[in-house]
Amino acid sequence: MSSARLQTALARYDRLYINGAWVAPEDGGLMESIDPSTGQPWALVAYGGPRDIDRAVAAAREALSGPWGKMPGHERAALMRRFADVYAKHAADLAVLETTDSGRSIREARADIGGHSNGYHWWASLADKASGRTIPFDSSVHAFTTRVPVGVVGAITPWNVPLMAAAWKLGPALAAGCTVVLKPAEQTPVTSLELGKLFEEAGFPPGVINIVPGYGQGGAGERLVTHPDVDKIAFTGEGATAKAILRAGTTADTLKKFTFELGGKSPHIIFADADIEQAMNAATNSAWTLCGQSCALGSRVIVQRSVYDRVVADFVERAKKVRVGQPLDPATHMGPQAHHEQLAKTLAYIEHGRNDGAELVAGGNRLNGGAYGDGYFVEPTVFAKAHNKMRIAQEEIFGPVAALIPFDDEEEAIAIANDTPYGLTAGLWTGDTGRAHRVSSRIDAGMVWVNTYRFIRWSTPYGGFKGSGWGRENGIEALDSYLQTKTTVISTTGRFPDAYAQ
């Protein structure tokens, strides 16, 4: 099929959303979005360049002094609730689009995206709660604080869960009264552009939300990070990219604020006294959900030696039950990797595991041909006899690869869990309440789950220690990062002494 004929068959998203209007890129262009289940393009999508970011930032800055900036909190909350209702109405369609664009299974997409409207409602409930405090001093002054928006936010979201990542940034930013320029990852831009239609339907003023897909270095991403009129960058992605953003953003002489939600290599500890059946339900789910493409997944399964062989055997049996297939099929458990580069990375790490001496006991292969065609499918993979110095235990793979590591006692489990440059999430299973408290308190992670795993909600603060990030998303703590404190002191007497009277 010729290139011209192919492009006519593609879904078209050939406009950016800037200042409440759908506009053609000025110095960007059009790019193909690849369906990872086929390896073929399915949509033609607009991407922006530096001049498009300039337009979007100018619109966001102007909106701060327009109707949005003057809107009281309760009216802002009402508008956000209207958006949440619109979002709920379109959630099923959004799930199909995100599945097509990212490859996540439709059953996962429906469960995730179907709950986003609840998160937006929760954020709306905080839009008029950003109160300050009165500071007692003496009767000559009235001193108080107010909480005001940070200003223009550049939100940069990843390719694995574009709508969830957008919600985690848009929710608190809008509740705080900020305006936003959203730059989704170039691999999965479609659903982020769809958000523009929903904000239009909800009646948001122009410029409050601007959506500009684009590339990073040298493109829209770099310009957004260095733009002098952007007050804060909220980024989810790799640590190396965060460091580059930090260098670029701080050398622009703007002293921007930053929040970073970065990678993880989460420990999932199973003690011998745990309910092994329930622990296995969680451990296998957290290894293979999203085809392993989540920073919170328990990719290091740390198992007490007396039950280690049982857990390994159970992992192998459960791997056989995972239905890998076309992501739009409701029967599919696990779809493909989201793009070809990630597929290559996952396969490379499987080779590292083999070469480093781990025992491959399940999976390890790309699935192609037949029903899989040229899609980016890989088997759920399990390595036994792993130890914590191996690359598959230290480095984030972002694929469906579990490394099973044995331990003898509580102290060793904690040492293994903390022996990583990351500190995002962790989980542990035990029937001993005292052990649950002892171990959870000593794990270096921003979120620890006990006898459950990956319980994440809009109201629970989420973020990491060490190399897993700065700040928190979700929870009231996230709202704080989009606000700044202003102190006002008013004299009650109007008198000020003349220092030079004598």
XYZ file of C-alpha atoms in Angstrom:
502
model
C 0.000 0.000 0.000
C 1.395 3.424 -0.895
C 2.197 5.973 1.815
C -0.571 8.267 0.532
C -3.175 5.504 0.617
C -1.999 4.397 4.048
C -2.380 7.868 5.500
C -5.943 8.219 4.247
C -6.835 5.088 6.243
C -5.397 6.396 9.501
C -7.370 8.076 12.239
C -6.442 11.758 12.183
C -5.597 13.925 15.170
C -3.924 16.665 13.175
C -4.492 19.649 15.484
C -3.053 20.836 18.782
C -5.273 22.188 21.545
C -4.116 25.705 22.427
C -6.084 28.554 24.011
C -9.396 26.745 23.639
C -8.973 26.134 19.907
C -7.773 23.318 17.663
C -4.834 24.687 15.710
C -2.288 23.343 13.226
C 1.332 23.075 14.424
C 3.528 26.052 13.563
C 6.912 24.361 13.772
C 5.938 20.785 14.522
C 4.261 18.451 12.088
C 2.458 15.143 11.851
C 3.673 11.797 13.163
C 2.361 8.255 12.980
C 1.186 6.612 16.174
C 1.940 2.886 16.143
C -0.504 0.215 17.299
C 1.834 -2.071 19.290
C -0.404 -5.082 18.726
C 0.332 -4.946 14.994
C 3.511 -2.893 14.742
C 1.691 -0.726 12.175
C 0.538 2.917 12.280
C -3.086 3.458 13.193
C -3.307 7.244 13.655
C -1.736 10.397 12.289
C -1.118 12.837 15.119
C -0.031 16.465 15.342
C 3.082 17.272 17.315
C 4.294 20.681 18.345
C 7.635 22.439 18.302
C 9.107 25.279 20.351
C 6.892 27.957 18.778
C 3.796 25.891 19.562
C 4.913 25.627 23.179
C 5.395 29.403 23.203
C 1.790 29.827 22.065
C 0.511 27.396 24.676
C 2.470 28.971 27.530
C 1.298 32.452 26.531
C -2.307 31.226 26.573
C -1.836 29.604 29.966
C -0.239 32.764 31.379
C -3.085 34.931 30.065
C -5.693 32.562 31.548
C -4.220 33.125 35.019
C -5.366 36.744 34.855
C -8.643 35.953 33.081
C -11.890 34.325 34.239
C -10.082 31.239 35.580
C -7.718 33.279 37.737
C -10.613 35.277 39.158
C -12.851 32.263 39.718
C -13.581 31.472 43.386
C -12.727 27.990 44.554
C -16.287 26.717 44.743
C -16.924 27.703 41.115
C -13.679 26.068 40.048
C -14.825 22.950 41.912
C -18.157 22.971 40.086
C -16.396 23.189 36.725
C -14.104 20.314 37.668
C -17.109 18.216 38.690
C -18.715 18.928 35.340
C -15.527 17.738 33.658
C -15.509 14.592 35.842
C -19.039 13.770 34.707
C -18.115 14.336 31.066
C -15.072 12.105 31.564
C -17.222 9.322 33.030
C -19.548 9.533 30.031
C -16.640 9.007 27.630
C -14.584 6.575 29.739
C -15.447 3.490 27.677
C -14.354 5.168 24.443
C -11.190 6.491 26.082
C -10.332 2.957 27.209
C -10.551 1.655 23.628
C -8.340 4.481 22.361
C -5.740 3.986 25.083
C -5.680 0.240 24.424
C -5.125 0.850 20.730
C -2.429 3.457 21.304
C -0.517 1.788 24.173
C -1.322 -1.924 23.907
C -2.613 -2.384 27.447
C -5.389 -4.942 27.651
C -8.904 -3.549 27.392
C -9.888 -5.218 30.678
C -7.132 -3.256 32.449
C -7.905 -0.027 30.606
C -11.607 -0.197 31.455
C -10.936 -0.837 35.144
C -8.391 1.984 35.359
C -9.959 4.685 33.205
C -13.437 3.906 34.518
C -12.305 5.177 37.924
C -10.580 8.399 36.851
C -13.748 10.463 37.171
C -13.819 9.619 40.886
C -10.348 11.076 41.180
C -11.366 14.291 39.442
C -14.355 14.573 41.775
C -12.030 14.135 44.747
C -9.718 16.866 43.507
C -12.716 19.118 42.952
C -13.595 18.697 46.618
C -10.266 20.340 47.515
C -10.557 23.324 45.169
C -11.992 25.607 47.885
C -10.030 24.121 50.803
C -6.649 25.782 50.282
C -6.962 27.965 53.360
C -4.182 29.832 55.131
C -3.814 30.626 58.810
C -3.707 33.570 61.173
C -0.358 34.124 62.883
C -0.624 35.505 66.435
C 1.835 38.306 67.191
C 0.519 41.368 68.993
C -2.324 43.844 68.637
C -0.352 46.176 66.351
C -0.560 43.864 63.335
C -2.804 41.288 61.766
C -0.560 38.636 60.157
C -1.954 35.855 58.021
C -1.094 33.507 55.180
C -2.909 32.647 51.990
C -2.298 29.793 49.580
C -2.033 30.861 45.952
C -1.443 28.908 42.727
C 2.123 28.279 41.610
C 1.115 29.532 38.159
C 1.745 27.889 34.768
C 2.497 24.169 35.018
C 4.258 22.124 32.380
C 2.967 18.560 32.745
C 5.030 15.897 30.965
C 3.455 12.443 30.978
C 4.750 8.956 30.066
C 3.689 6.444 27.442
C 2.588 3.586 29.693
C -0.516 5.105 31.355
C -1.102 8.455 29.623
C -4.594 9.156 30.967
C -3.820 8.155 34.552
C -0.622 10.190 34.579
C -2.498 13.173 33.170
C -5.199 12.864 35.837
C -2.606 12.793 38.610
C -1.262 16.129 37.371
C -4.345 17.892 36.043
C -6.435 17.123 39.135
C -4.298 18.877 41.757
C -3.124 21.591 39.356
C -6.682 22.652 38.504
C -7.837 22.355 42.115
C -5.035 24.720 43.099
C -6.035 27.212 40.383
C -3.022 26.675 38.102
C -3.096 26.556 34.323
C -1.452 23.715 32.427
C 0.458 22.900 29.265
C 0.253 19.122 28.884
C 2.906 17.375 26.782
C 2.160 13.667 26.442
C 4.802 11.190 25.315
C 5.225 11.016 21.562
C 4.531 7.258 21.573
C 0.983 7.541 23.020
C -0.458 11.011 22.330
C -3.995 10.241 21.187
C -5.949 10.034 24.446
C -4.309 13.181 25.793
C -5.588 15.090 22.761
C -9.031 13.581 23.393
C -8.954 15.300 26.792
C -9.122 18.639 24.985
C -12.552 17.722 23.634
C -13.753 16.860 27.137
C -12.522 20.147 28.589
C -14.326 21.937 25.775
C -17.530 20.037 26.517
C -17.236 20.871 30.211
C -16.891 24.579 29.433
C -13.403 25.372 30.691
C -12.169 28.860 29.781
C -9.608 29.129 26.965
C -5.988 28.702 27.959
C -6.560 26.828 31.203
C -5.624 23.527 29.554
C -3.353 23.357 26.511
C -2.267 20.045 24.937
C 0.849 19.834 22.790
C 2.285 16.398 21.985
C 5.872 16.459 20.877
C 9.394 15.199 21.175
C 11.739 15.859 24.073
C 15.273 16.996 23.357
C 15.306 19.853 20.877
C 11.511 19.873 20.609
C 8.389 20.678 22.572
C 9.607 19.022 25.754
C 12.873 20.933 25.951
C 11.168 24.248 25.227
C 8.525 23.604 27.897
C 11.199 22.833 30.486
C 13.311 25.896 29.690
C 10.480 28.370 29.072
C 10.834 31.376 31.408
C 7.055 31.712 31.869
C 6.584 28.141 33.111
C 6.583 28.109 36.908
C 6.581 24.361 37.589
C 7.374 21.122 35.800
C 5.542 17.937 36.810
C 7.212 14.968 35.148
C 6.682 11.213 35.176
C 9.293 9.057 33.473
C 12.886 7.873 33.666
C 15.432 9.169 36.137
C 17.944 10.074 33.433
C 15.332 12.271 31.742
C 14.478 13.907 35.075
C 18.133 14.828 35.585
C 18.262 16.360 32.114
C 15.055 18.290 32.840
C 16.489 19.538 36.104
C 19.676 20.743 34.440
C 17.782 22.455 31.613
C 15.104 23.969 33.843
C 17.453 25.439 36.409
C 19.873 26.874 33.848
C 17.019 28.925 32.374
C 17.346 31.311 35.341
C 13.721 30.750 36.269
C 14.155 28.706 39.471
C 11.240 26.498 38.552
C 9.583 24.111 40.945
C 9.709 20.401 40.119
C 7.946 17.213 41.011
C 9.305 13.957 39.637
C 7.641 10.537 39.695
C 10.373 8.248 38.474
C 11.229 4.583 38.307
C 11.132 1.742 40.779
C 12.489 -1.713 41.440
C 9.964 -2.640 44.044
C 10.546 -5.466 46.516
C 7.636 -7.835 47.116
C 8.495 -9.852 50.226
C 6.768 -13.157 51.019
C 7.371 -14.539 54.503
C 6.768 -18.220 55.215
C 3.957 -17.410 57.649
C 1.971 -15.559 54.950
C -1.193 -16.777 53.272
C 0.790 -18.040 50.280
C -2.233 -18.376 47.999
C -3.181 -14.729 48.479
C 0.429 -13.618 48.261
C 0.767 -15.426 44.945
C -2.363 -13.777 43.596
C -0.752 -10.419 44.294
C 2.808 -11.322 43.303
C 1.922 -12.674 39.868
C -0.512 -9.844 39.181
C 2.026 -7.228 40.187
C 4.691 -8.837 37.992
C 2.653 -8.906 34.781
C 0.004 -6.171 34.975
C 0.411 -3.638 32.137
C 2.792 -6.122 30.522
C 5.208 -5.168 33.294
C 5.185 -1.511 32.246
C 4.542 0.105 35.613
C 7.072 1.591 38.010
C 5.121 0.228 41.002
C 5.217 -3.433 40.024
C 6.837 -5.954 42.352
C 9.540 -7.109 39.964
C 11.800 -8.366 42.777
C 9.924 -11.157 44.553
C 11.860 -11.828 47.761
C 10.794 -15.173 49.214
C 11.657 -16.871 52.508
C 13.724 -19.937 51.740
C 11.414 -22.485 53.392
C 8.648 -21.654 50.884
C 10.877 -20.588 47.985
C 10.539 -23.741 45.880
C 6.771 -23.702 46.299
C 6.580 -20.079 45.159
C 8.818 -20.742 42.142
C 6.661 -23.697 41.074
C 3.492 -21.654 41.525
C 4.908 -18.775 39.452
C 5.690 -21.209 36.645
C 2.183 -22.695 36.682
C 0.493 -19.311 36.809
C 2.614 -17.994 33.940
C 1.048 -20.698 31.760
C -2.428 -19.334 32.538
C -1.719 -15.785 31.398
C -3.547 -15.159 28.138
C -1.271 -13.016 25.981
C -3.103 -11.692 22.984
C -4.780 -8.903 21.097
C -5.432 -6.180 23.659
C -8.946 -5.301 22.462
C -10.086 -8.877 23.117
C -11.819 -8.856 26.543
C -10.397 -12.334 27.225
C -6.801 -11.109 26.954
C -4.872 -10.758 30.205
C -1.699 -9.204 28.820
C -1.178 -7.223 25.642
C 2.074 -6.233 23.940
C 4.861 -3.949 25.028
C 3.908 -0.385 24.202
C 6.552 0.229 21.524
C 9.371 -1.513 19.710
C 12.156 0.081 21.750
C 10.640 -1.246 24.965
C 10.265 -4.712 23.457
C 13.957 -4.696 22.547
C 14.875 -3.521 26.040
C 12.866 -6.288 27.708
C 14.359 -8.977 25.503
C 17.846 -7.622 26.212
C 17.270 -7.862 29.967
C 16.085 -11.434 29.611
C 19.459 -12.166 28.016
C 21.209 -10.351 30.877
C 19.379 -12.617 33.323
C 20.519 -15.726 31.483
C 24.100 -14.481 31.177
C 24.300 -13.494 34.854
C 23.387 -16.999 35.964
C 19.716 -16.741 36.884
C 17.575 -19.742 35.976
C 14.899 -19.013 33.392
C 11.955 -21.134 34.521
C 9.125 -19.563 32.481
C 8.753 -17.461 29.349
C 11.631 -15.465 27.973
C 10.568 -15.294 24.330
C 9.021 -12.862 21.929
C 5.687 -14.023 20.543
C 5.233 -13.251 16.854
C 3.688 -14.696 13.765
C 0.222 -16.195 13.595
C -2.200 -14.366 15.873
C 0.636 -12.156 17.124
C 1.778 -10.974 13.695
C 4.395 -8.239 13.953
C 3.129 -7.021 17.331
C 5.412 -6.396 20.292
C 4.359 -9.389 22.373
C 6.545 -11.130 24.943
C 5.835 -14.042 27.267
C 5.406 -13.550 31.020
C 8.887 -14.380 32.266
C 10.208 -15.797 35.544
C 13.784 -16.105 36.750
C 14.616 -18.291 39.764
C 17.931 -18.513 41.627
C 18.334 -14.765 41.246
C 20.328 -12.594 43.616
C 20.141 -8.903 44.257
C 23.374 -7.941 42.471
C 22.114 -9.116 39.099
C 21.064 -6.489 36.570
C 17.558 -7.969 36.413
C 17.282 -7.228 40.173
C 18.889 -3.784 40.196
C 17.696 -2.096 36.997
C 14.170 -1.232 35.942
C 13.181 -3.449 33.012
C 9.608 -2.238 32.424
C 8.635 -5.620 31.038
C 6.858 -8.712 32.403
C 9.975 -10.145 34.059
C 9.985 -11.340 37.676
C 13.212 -12.145 39.543
C 12.653 -14.518 42.494
C 15.247 -14.006 45.236
C 15.468 -16.238 48.353
C 16.161 -15.012 51.898
C 16.577 -16.628 55.309
C 15.437 -14.164 57.970
C 13.802 -10.804 58.520
C 17.056 -8.836 58.595
C 18.161 -10.287 55.281
C 14.795 -9.528 53.674
C 15.025 -5.876 54.730
C 18.620 -5.616 53.532
C 17.727 -7.015 50.108
C 14.649 -4.802 49.834
C 16.646 -1.628 50.520
C 19.664 -2.560 48.381
C 18.563 -0.631 45.306
C 18.910 2.942 44.021
C 15.106 3.171 43.941
C 12.541 3.613 46.683
C 9.093 3.982 45.168
C 6.881 1.167 46.467
C 7.195 -2.122 48.339
C 4.989 -4.940 49.547
C 5.168 -7.663 52.159
C 3.061 -10.651 53.151
C 3.051 -12.045 56.677
C 0.668 -13.458 59.254
C 2.583 -11.761 62.074
C 1.221 -8.298 62.926
C 4.368 -7.323 64.783
C 6.538 -8.286 61.827
C 4.269 -6.278 59.509
C 4.972 -3.141 61.531
C 8.674 -3.841 62.055
C 9.448 -4.552 58.435
C 7.234 -1.917 56.820
C 8.769 0.804 59.023
C 12.293 -0.086 57.867
C 11.731 -0.333 54.115
C 12.974 2.708 52.205
C 9.962 3.338 50.006
C 7.377 6.052 49.604
C 4.517 3.546 49.762
C 4.445 0.150 51.489
C 1.619 -2.365 51.168
C 1.073 -5.105 53.744
C -0.966 -8.187 52.782
C -2.092 -6.406 49.630
C -0.325 -4.827 46.673
C -0.655 -1.872 44.305
C -3.530 -0.275 46.181
C -3.269 3.224 44.670
C -6.002 5.824 44.895
C -6.292 9.560 44.301
C -6.448 10.147 48.077
C -3.285 8.180 48.994
C 0.013 10.054 48.548
C 2.224 8.407 45.944
C 5.892 9.049 45.308
C 9.353 7.802 46.044
C 12.471 7.932 48.143
C 16.002 8.027 46.724
C 16.122 7.805 42.922
C 12.375 7.329 42.597
C 11.478 10.985 42.636
C 10.729 14.272 44.334
C 7.414 15.196 45.883
C 4.115 13.342 45.886
C 1.243 12.795 43.514
C -2.240 12.091 44.842
C -3.361 12.922 48.353
C -3.502 16.377 49.873
C 0.297 16.422 49.682
C 0.071 16.662 45.892
C -2.135 19.751 46.108
C 0.536 21.413 48.260
C 3.066 21.177 45.433
C 0.838 23.291 43.162
C 0.383 26.014 45.782
C 2.699 28.521 47.359
C 2.336 30.377 50.634
C 1.939 34.143 50.747
C 2.297 36.009 54.041
C 0.463 39.303 54.559
C 1.036 41.633 57.519
C -1.411 44.515 58.036
C -0.810 47.173 60.642
C -3.818 47.797 62.865
C -2.533 51.275 63.855
C -1.171 52.666 60.588
C 1.783 54.053 62.500
C 5.461 53.595 61.675
C 8.235 55.189 63.746
C 10.589 57.768 62.213
C 14.002 56.164 62.586
C 15.730 59.489 61.917
C 13.744 61.730 64.290
C 16.765 62.207 66.531
